[in-house]
């Protein structure tokens, strides 16, 4: 890894210029789509790649950058089309393949043999006791304390540094987890206790700290609830799943850890449950699309990897069912394509595309297709869930594009953001912001769709009747008996399931909260207040929001 610094500096400042459309496996003549930014920087020569010894040129993160179109390897039309599932058995990053952008991101982050999370990521977990916030003078003192604990991990030497990142769960433990527990138990006591058990599902539980803090709080503050709690973790990383079992199960036997991707979940949970996703969806894979300025037709981006591991990019008409579904849902919800206001006019678009060197494709847009997969999974397999989700609503240092991600790594104890998605698989974190207003609209719309699985939500398919289920006729058949008015902040009632009042009133719809708003409601702020009155639990993570 001697030359990692040289490689990284180029990876973070250069990006491939020429991007092309080709009708994948068709006989239609190719149409070339290029970007617009000219550059006169040439690729450095004679640099040895730290990832492939014995080669004279580093071709991992960039190609020659010239003003005119540069087509990918003409052999790419014969490359095997793969997805992230196909690559799970690979010991090394693949060659001579092509895939959608979301599959490239999933493979880079989650491949069990070389992915970022299974092999590189380390969650900041201080081994010392909880930070005594009340004894710290101010936020500068708090930052010094955090830096001191970071220093216990040691200094990076050669190659990519230890990929350490922190979460509010770890930084403010146990008080952050206690706030999540208070949110869940308040809703549970109001709606389900004592008729139903408390069932919690958490995805991406990391080191298990959030689960530990929630269960410790329930055990100490609500023992009657803790006795009937079932906590389920769904973890894609085998390493983290093993860590979670060792850390949690000896103390809390109600914990069950399932080593599986949530996208492969196939078991139905008929009971009311809480579904927790904290700092998870930012690492969900996105697809890349661009719009033809002349027709506004979308094109899906595919990444190619040649014999030397060099990346290329080309575009085809949208054929992927998940991308098509997302775009159709966006049209249904009235979310317009991310085009400049002046280019929404067909006349102005025509004038613009006829200008010298004008692009014929819009800037790349990254669409949250895997987030849509999660919403569908919740609708199908967790029909009576309540979602508690938190993540970044905005991010600095993103790569170019709409809703673009941050691509970064640590080198010599410094976090370095890159300007391209074309980076070595497994060595870089890739994470996205979430548009919470649009997420809420998508989520509520998906939940309104008919259940695609056979079987009643009353629990017959699980072999037991649920206490709040009814064997009477569907509530929806009489939902207008009391009133024809359906509140806009309530969902339609679920057939066969009575509400706490026994009336056909649907669940309250989800709401979006800022980080501070949510924690002001559920956290014990006296525990994280500093001597001068500042409170980092409220002041930090201002670019984070909650959906609940």
Short mmCIF file of N, CA and C in Angstrom, two decimals, residues 109 142 310 339:
data_model
loop_
_atom_site.label_atom_id
_atom_site.label_comp_id
_atom_site.label_asym_id
_atom_site.label_seq_id
_atom_site.Cartn_x
_atom_site.Cartn_y
_atom_site.Cartn_z
N UNK A 109 -19.90 -2.05 -1.07
CA UNK A 109 -20.13 -1.86 0.37
C UNK A 109 -20.32 -3.17 1.12
N UNK A 142 -15.93 19.20 25.05
CA UNK A 142 -16.54 17.96 24.58
C UNK A 142 -15.81 17.42 23.35
N UNK A 310 -10.42 -1.44 -15.05
CA UNK A 310 -10.72 -0.04 -15.37
C UNK A 310 -12.23 0.13 -15.54
N UNK A 339 -34.69 19.00 -13.40
CA UNK A 339 -34.16 19.82 -14.47
C UNK A 339 -34.23 21.29 -14.08
#
